[in-house]
Amino acid sequence: MSEQKAFTLELRDDHVAVIHIDVPGESMNTLKASFAEEVAQVLNQLEQQNDLKGVVVISDKPGSFVAGADISMIDACENAADTESLARQGQAMFDRIEALKVPVVAAIDGACLGGGLELALACHHRIATDSNKTIIGLPEVQLGLLPGSGGTQRLPRLIGVQKALPLILTGKQLRAKQAKKLGIVDDVVPASILLEAAIKLTLASKARVKKVKHSWLNKALEGTGVGRGIIFSKAREQAQAKAKGNYPALDKIIDTIAYGADKGFQAGLEFEARAFGELAMTPESKQLRNIFFATTAMKKETGAGDTKPRKVERVGVLGGGLMGGGIAYVTAAKAGLTARIKDIAETGIVHALKYSYDLMNKKVKRKHMTRTELEATMLRLSGSLDYSGFDRVDVVIEAVFEDLKLKQQMVADIESVASEHTIFATNTSSLPITKIAATAKRPENVIGLHYFSPVDKMPLAEIITHKGTSGETIATTVALAKKQGKTPIVVTDGAGFYVNRILAPYMNEAARLVLAGEPIEAVDNALVKFGFPVGPMKLMDEVGIDVAAKVAPIMADELGDRFRAPDAFDKLLGDDRKGKKNKKGFYSYSGKKPGKQVDDSVYGLLGITPAAKLGAEEIAQRAVLLMLNEAVYCLDEGIIRSPRDGDIGAIFGIGFPPFRGGPFRYMDALGIHEVVSRLQDYQQQHGDRYTPAPLLLKMVENNERFY
Ligand SMILES: C[C@H](O)CC(=O)SCCNC(=O)CCNC(=O)[C@H](O)C(C)(C)COP(=O)(O)OP(=O)(O)OC[C@H]1O[C@@H](n2cnc3c(N)ncnc32)[C@H](O)[C@@H]1OP(=O)(O)O
């Protein structure tokens, strides 16, 4: 019996050859080095056909063209030479496709990413389906890599350097229509006629690589060394401002495209393969690949072992405020479910409906969504001042004020109007789920579902169980959060749950540094340089100083003195400084650059004269070590289930630098011994809040790691 192949060739009567891609036994097509031989055979056969009129490359897996090179294969390489040779192998294969004497058309339905798009770019033309599953892009940068099989050379030549650079530098994934607008695909068609349309195109076109047609201005820019110099130096500046030198792939991408533009296509490919090999060996890429593996594994988990989730069709949302509006939006737009919003005031319902409408209207304007899709989504949203319709909802998500009595009342109300299976998920960020469930008739249905603001953008959801939450409730809530586009982590009940708990000591320490005289921007810049998206003082303004002031004593009472916040909230709130929401915080929200400049009057208010004494590294370590230590407490106490969940929670919930892999991967990289030694050092200098978590000491004794 012959072994099933990933690449097979069909020679049709109309003299068009179709290369079918179908990697056996896998849900997605990816490119592996082991396919080289069979691709070579297919190409040999094609090169020998005399009467060939055209070639179509298509996937036999609906909804998956090619999702790139196999990331596990890249991960398994032990040195730069091995990864470089993988890139070269891909380049050689694609060069042969491009060199075919007849027109070659890539027929794209589903993910066409990384090596998949590089394959399609080597074809003479591309045609894509209008399916939602069709996504087109070069996401290698998100793995700390660059496109290694011709992407850095072919995309700029097809659409121009200025359009290609941002796509490769961000890894942005495009819908078919956007790809057409940029000139990456020739046409967009329904999936049902994809093959037919591709055959038509191959018969009607030429075997010639398309090149970008420049306006005279772009010709002056991209067509001359001086012009390109301007483009690349601006790109370098922007990359440095954004990445603070933490992502080596960015500079390499710019260097590679620049080199190819100056020295020609072949030289560019050489440079690209070498850069790919080097980048694959960087610790940054290794950590980013770990995140890919972690999130892919998490997509399959139910959160409750073998327990199956119940089917969810209708969701009720209590409260139409900022969070409720966002939750209703992700339910209707992302999950495709109906969401019924209940509020005590009509204005609440109107706010929630308008919230969704405004978000989608922006998408329609940017052509990311059609008006019909907007209207269909709006039809899934409804509102009410009473519980009408709630007898049919499968899950209720509560987003009302942080008031225990009110939330317990909501549980009682839902238990009386909804079915015995209806899940009550509370979006509390500070109240214990155990207390909310304490008065419930069916506590097994009560669970926490903590979203982060803004709900439509933040990727994490914390799912909080109390002792009595049933497996079915957990599995159903996890499945719902995933449908809403979230990456959920299941945590157990406790003050701050996981994310806010590790955030609190970090924020407190930043405030302490400021109170000791470090300038606010020095503290924020140090942590941005470390890799966080915003600094802690800026974050405090975003979250609300009043909110932080309310939560801080609760955390300290529940978790002990290491959570005690420095004494400054009274002065700040006495001056009505709540942060961005009332345009009065650590930063100034008036003037030309609102939110960008520190409001110096805050120093006088706090009675300090700022004077920088510490270096950026010292500042970052002071705050970050407390976050790391707290993450270890959370693991030891069973708040999180694994270091992996702790890493993903911190990266997706707080923006812990992805290239460091998350708190646990970072500690492994530093060495547990080193983490303990730094903590003990600070413990002596700054006090007991730095006492290493007992688990860390045990790990040092046993010479253990988290992974
Ligand atoms: C030389 C080149 O330039 C280098 C490269 O091409 S590097 C690779 C670039 N490509 C990427 O980064 C894309 C990575 N993949 C994805 O983003 C997402 O998987 C996707 C958007 C394609 C699909 O997402 P989704 O529908 O949620 O499916 P998801 O569960 O993630 O993936 C389905 C399966 O495909 C696998 N898969 C997808 N892309 C993969 C890849 N590039 N390598 C290895 N496995 C991959 C997943 O591991 C998973 O396998 P499993 O079912 O055995 O666990």
Tab-separated table of N, CA and C and ligand atoms in Angstrom, residues 25-32 63 66-74 86-87 90 94 111-116 118 133 135 137-140 142-143 145-151 173 276 292-293 295-297 299-300, ligand 1:
chain	number	residue	atom	x	y	z
A	25	GLY	N	-3.691	13.228	8.150
A	25	GLY	CA	-3.842	13.091	9.615
A	25	GLY	C	-3.809	14.403	10.370
A	26	GLU	N	-3.793	15.555	9.689
A	26	GLU	CA	-3.741	16.833	10.421
A	26	GLU	C	-4.895	17.738	10.017
A	27	SER	N	-5.334	18.569	10.975
A	27	SER	CA	-6.477	19.428	10.683
A	27	SER	C	-6.068	20.632	9.826
A	28	MET	N	-4.791	20.999	9.897
A	28	MET	CA	-4.295	22.150	9.127
A	28	MET	C	-3.115	21.684	8.282
A	29	ASN	N	-2.978	22.270	7.121
A	29	ASN	CA	-1.775	21.997	6.338
A	29	ASN	C	-0.636	22.864	6.852
A	30	THR	N	0.495	22.243	7.128
A	30	THR	CA	1.712	23.020	7.396
A	30	THR	C	2.833	22.405	6.560
A	31	LEU	N	3.892	23.166	6.352
A	31	LEU	CA	4.975	22.681	5.497
A	31	LEU	C	6.085	22.055	6.334
A	32	LYS	N	6.456	20.854	5.961
A	32	LYS	CA	7.511	20.147	6.699
A	32	LYS	C	8.643	19.799	5.739
A	63	GLY	N	-11.082	25.427	4.361
A	63	GLY	CA	-10.772	26.330	5.474
A	63	GLY	C	-9.323	26.300	5.916
A	66	VAL	N	-2.530	26.865	3.686
A	66	VAL	CA	-1.332	26.388	4.377
A	66	VAL	C	-1.031	27.385	5.503
A	67	ALA	N	-0.971	26.871	6.747
A	67	ALA	CA	-0.787	27.767	7.907
A	67	ALA	C	0.682	28.049	8.191
A	68	GLY	N	1.540	27.832	7.216
A	68	GLY	CA	2.951	28.176	7.394
A	68	GLY	C	3.826	26.962	7.519
A	69	ALA	N	5.106	27.217	7.776
A	69	ALA	CA	6.016	26.109	8.059
A	69	ALA	C	5.615	25.526	9.409
A	70	ASP	N	5.901	24.262	9.598
A	70	ASP	CA	5.561	23.603	10.859
A	70	ASP	C	6.453	24.173	11.983
A	71	ILE	N	5.807	24.819	12.939
A	71	ILE	CA	6.571	25.515	13.990
A	71	ILE	C	7.323	24.518	14.883
A	72	SER	N	6.761	23.324	15.062
A	72	SER	CA	7.476	22.314	15.875
A	72	SER	C	8.773	21.911	15.194
A	73	MET	N	8.734	21.895	13.862
A	73	MET	CA	9.947	21.523	13.116
A	73	MET	C	11.033	22.596	13.322
A	74	ILE	N	10.616	23.859	13.294
A	74	ILE	CA	11.583	24.949	13.518
A	74	ILE	C	12.116	24.838	14.947
A	86	LEU	N	16.523	24.916	6.525
A	86	LEU	CA	15.074	24.767	6.303
A	86	LEU	C	14.564	25.891	5.404
A	87	ALA	N	15.022	27.110	5.728
A	87	ALA	CA	14.595	28.271	4.946
A	87	ALA	C	15.041	28.122	3.492
A	90	GLY	N	12.890	25.724	1.534
A	90	GLY	CA	11.626	26.362	1.130
A	90	GLY	C	11.854	27.303	-0.041
A	94	PHE	N	10.129	27.081	-3.794
A	94	PHE	CA	9.275	28.155	-4.316
A	94	PHE	C	9.873	28.770	-5.592
A	111	ALA	N	-6.647	29.606	6.168
A	111	ALA	CA	-5.405	30.246	6.606
A	111	ALA	C	-4.321	30.131	5.544
A	112	CYS	N	-3.788	31.266	5.135
A	112	CYS	CA	-2.677	31.320	4.182
A	112	CYS	C	-1.625	32.194	4.850
A	113	LEU	N	-0.839	31.571	5.710
A	113	LEU	CA	0.032	32.334	6.598
A	113	LEU	C	1.478	31.890	6.471
A	114	GLY	N	2.390	32.802	6.753
A	114	GLY	CA	3.812	32.466	6.789
A	114	GLY	C	4.244	31.761	5.517
A	115	GLY	N	4.841	30.576	5.680
A	115	GLY	CA	5.283	29.788	4.524
A	115	GLY	C	4.152	29.539	3.528
A	116	GLY	N	2.912	29.531	4.022
A	116	GLY	CA	1.756	29.337	3.129
A	116	GLY	C	1.619	30.506	2.173
A	118	GLU	N	4.071	32.533	1.487
A	118	GLU	CA	5.291	32.556	0.664
A	118	GLU	C	5.143	31.628	-0.545
A	133	LYS	N	-12.846	32.365	7.217
A	133	LYS	CA	-11.651	31.603	7.610
A	133	LYS	C	-10.429	31.982	6.789
A	135	ILE	N	-7.564	33.919	5.959
A	135	ILE	CA	-6.713	34.969	6.529
A	135	ILE	C	-5.348	34.882	5.852
A	137	GLY	N	-1.395	36.465	5.580
A	137	GLY	CA	-0.382	37.303	6.218
A	137	GLY	C	0.924	36.582	6.460
A	138	LEU	N	1.886	37.360	6.949
A	138	LEU	CA	3.201	36.819	7.291
A	138	LEU	C	3.407	37.048	8.793
A	139	PRO	N	2.900	36.133	9.629
A	139	PRO	CA	2.928	36.371	11.073
A	139	PRO	C	4.237	35.949	11.758
A	140	GLU	N	5.283	35.636	10.982
A	140	GLU	CA	6.522	35.118	11.582
A	140	GLU	C	7.050	36.012	12.696
A	142	GLN	N	5.610	37.473	14.964
A	142	GLN	CA	5.016	37.161	16.271
A	142	GLN	C	5.675	35.949	16.920
A	143	LEU	N	6.469	35.232	16.139
A	143	LEU	CA	7.244	34.123	16.688
A	143	LEU	C	8.710	34.539	16.841
A	145	LEU	N	10.508	35.691	14.473
A	145	LEU	CA	11.207	35.273	13.250
A	145	LEU	C	10.937	36.266	12.128
A	146	LEU	N	11.477	35.975	10.954
A	146	LEU	CA	11.039	36.693	9.763
A	146	LEU	C	10.632	35.660	8.728
A	147	PRO	N	9.880	36.076	7.705
A	147	PRO	CA	9.518	35.124	6.658
A	147	PRO	C	10.814	34.602	6.039
A	148	GLY	N	11.001	33.290	6.042
A	148	GLY	CA	12.318	32.751	5.665
A	148	GLY	C	12.361	32.103	4.302
A	149	SER	N	11.221	32.058	3.625
A	149	SER	CA	11.241	31.398	2.318
A	149	SER	C	10.780	32.326	1.205
A	150	GLY	N	11.394	33.487	1.186
A	150	GLY	CA	11.156	34.412	0.070
A	150	GLY	C	10.193	35.545	0.370
A	151	GLY	N	9.480	35.461	1.500
A	151	GLY	CA	8.459	36.474	1.814
A	151	GLY	C	9.005	37.885	1.922
A	173	GLN	N	-2.791	39.989	9.960
A	173	GLN	CA	-3.482	39.036	9.089
A	173	GLN	C	-4.652	39.731	8.403
A	276	PHE	N	16.975	34.220	9.153
A	276	PHE	CA	15.980	33.290	9.705
A	276	PHE	C	16.657	32.310	10.666
A	292	PHE	N	2.988	30.181	21.484
A	292	PHE	CA	2.152	29.551	20.448
A	292	PHE	C	1.747	28.142	20.892
A	293	PHE	N	2.719	27.369	21.369
A	293	PHE	CA	2.388	25.993	21.781
A	293	PHE	C	1.403	25.995	22.965
A	295	THR	N	-0.836	28.348	23.870
A	295	THR	CA	-2.206	28.774	23.523
A	295	THR	C	-2.888	27.730	22.625
A	296	THR	N	-2.109	27.070	21.783
A	296	THR	CA	-2.722	26.025	20.944
A	296	THR	C	-3.226	24.879	21.811
A	297	ALA	N	-2.432	24.506	22.808
A	297	ALA	CA	-2.865	23.423	23.708
A	297	ALA	C	-4.112	23.856	24.477
A	299	LYS	N	-6.460	25.785	23.580
A	299	LYS	CA	-7.680	25.820	22.767
A	299	LYS	C	-8.452	24.509	22.892
A	300	LYS	N	-7.726	23.425	23.173
A	300	LYS	CA	-8.387	22.110	23.204
A	300	LYS	C	-8.930	21.744	24.574
B	1	LIG	C1	9.719	29.772	6.657
B	1	LIG	C2	8.459	30.445	7.145
B	1	LIG	O1	8.550	31.797	6.851
B	1	LIG	C3	8.293	30.234	8.606
B	1	LIG	C4	6.865	30.054	8.987
B	1	LIG	O2	5.983	29.866	8.196
B	1	LIG	S1	6.549	30.112	10.652
B	1	LIG	C5	4.828	29.789	10.778
B	1	LIG	C6	3.972	30.966	10.444
B	1	LIG	N1	2.590	30.635	10.663
B	1	LIG	C7	1.966	30.927	11.814
B	1	LIG	O3	2.536	31.527	12.693
B	1	LIG	C8	0.532	30.493	11.934
B	1	LIG	C9	0.333	29.712	13.211
B	1	LIG	N2	-1.001	29.218	13.334
B	1	LIG	C10	-2.051	29.961	13.728
B	1	LIG	O4	-1.940	31.142	13.941
B	1	LIG	C11	-3.358	29.283	13.958
B	1	LIG	O5	-3.106	27.916	14.201
B	1	LIG	C12	-4.340	29.394	12.776
B	1	LIG	C13	-4.801	30.844	12.662
B	1	LIG	C14	-3.702	28.967	11.478
B	1	LIG	C15	-5.556	28.487	13.005
B	1	LIG	O6	-6.121	28.744	14.248
B	1	LIG	P1	-7.283	27.779	14.798
B	1	LIG	O7	-8.312	27.612	13.744
B	1	LIG	O8	-7.689	28.314	16.108
B	1	LIG	O9	-6.617	26.361	14.940
B	1	LIG	P2	-5.430	25.898	15.923
B	1	LIG	O10	-6.019	25.091	17.016
B	1	LIG	O11	-4.547	27.025	16.294
B	1	LIG	O12	-4.592	24.986	14.956
B	1	LIG	C16	-5.074	23.722	14.493
B	1	LIG	C17	-3.915	22.788	14.419
B	1	LIG	O13	-2.975	23.268	13.463
B	1	LIG	C18	-1.695	23.369	14.054
B	1	LIG	N3	-0.947	24.464	13.417
B	1	LIG	C19	-1.428	25.582	12.841
B	1	LIG	N4	-0.416	26.294	12.307
B	1	LIG	C20	0.711	25.624	12.581
B	1	LIG	C21	2.068	25.832	12.255
B	1	LIG	N5	2.467	26.870	11.535
B	1	LIG	N6	2.958	24.917	12.676
B	1	LIG	C22	2.580	23.849	13.385
B	1	LIG	N7	1.304	23.577	13.699
B	1	LIG	C23	0.381	24.450	13.286
B	1	LIG	C24	-1.970	23.612	15.513
B	1	LIG	O14	-0.857	23.240	16.290
B	1	LIG	C25	-3.142	22.674	15.727
B	1	LIG	O15	-2.638	21.369	15.791
B	1	LIG	P3	-3.315	20.254	16.691
B	1	LIG	O16	-4.758	20.275	16.344
B	1	LIG	O17	-2.605	19.026	16.330
B	1	LIG	O18	-3.028	20.705	18.079
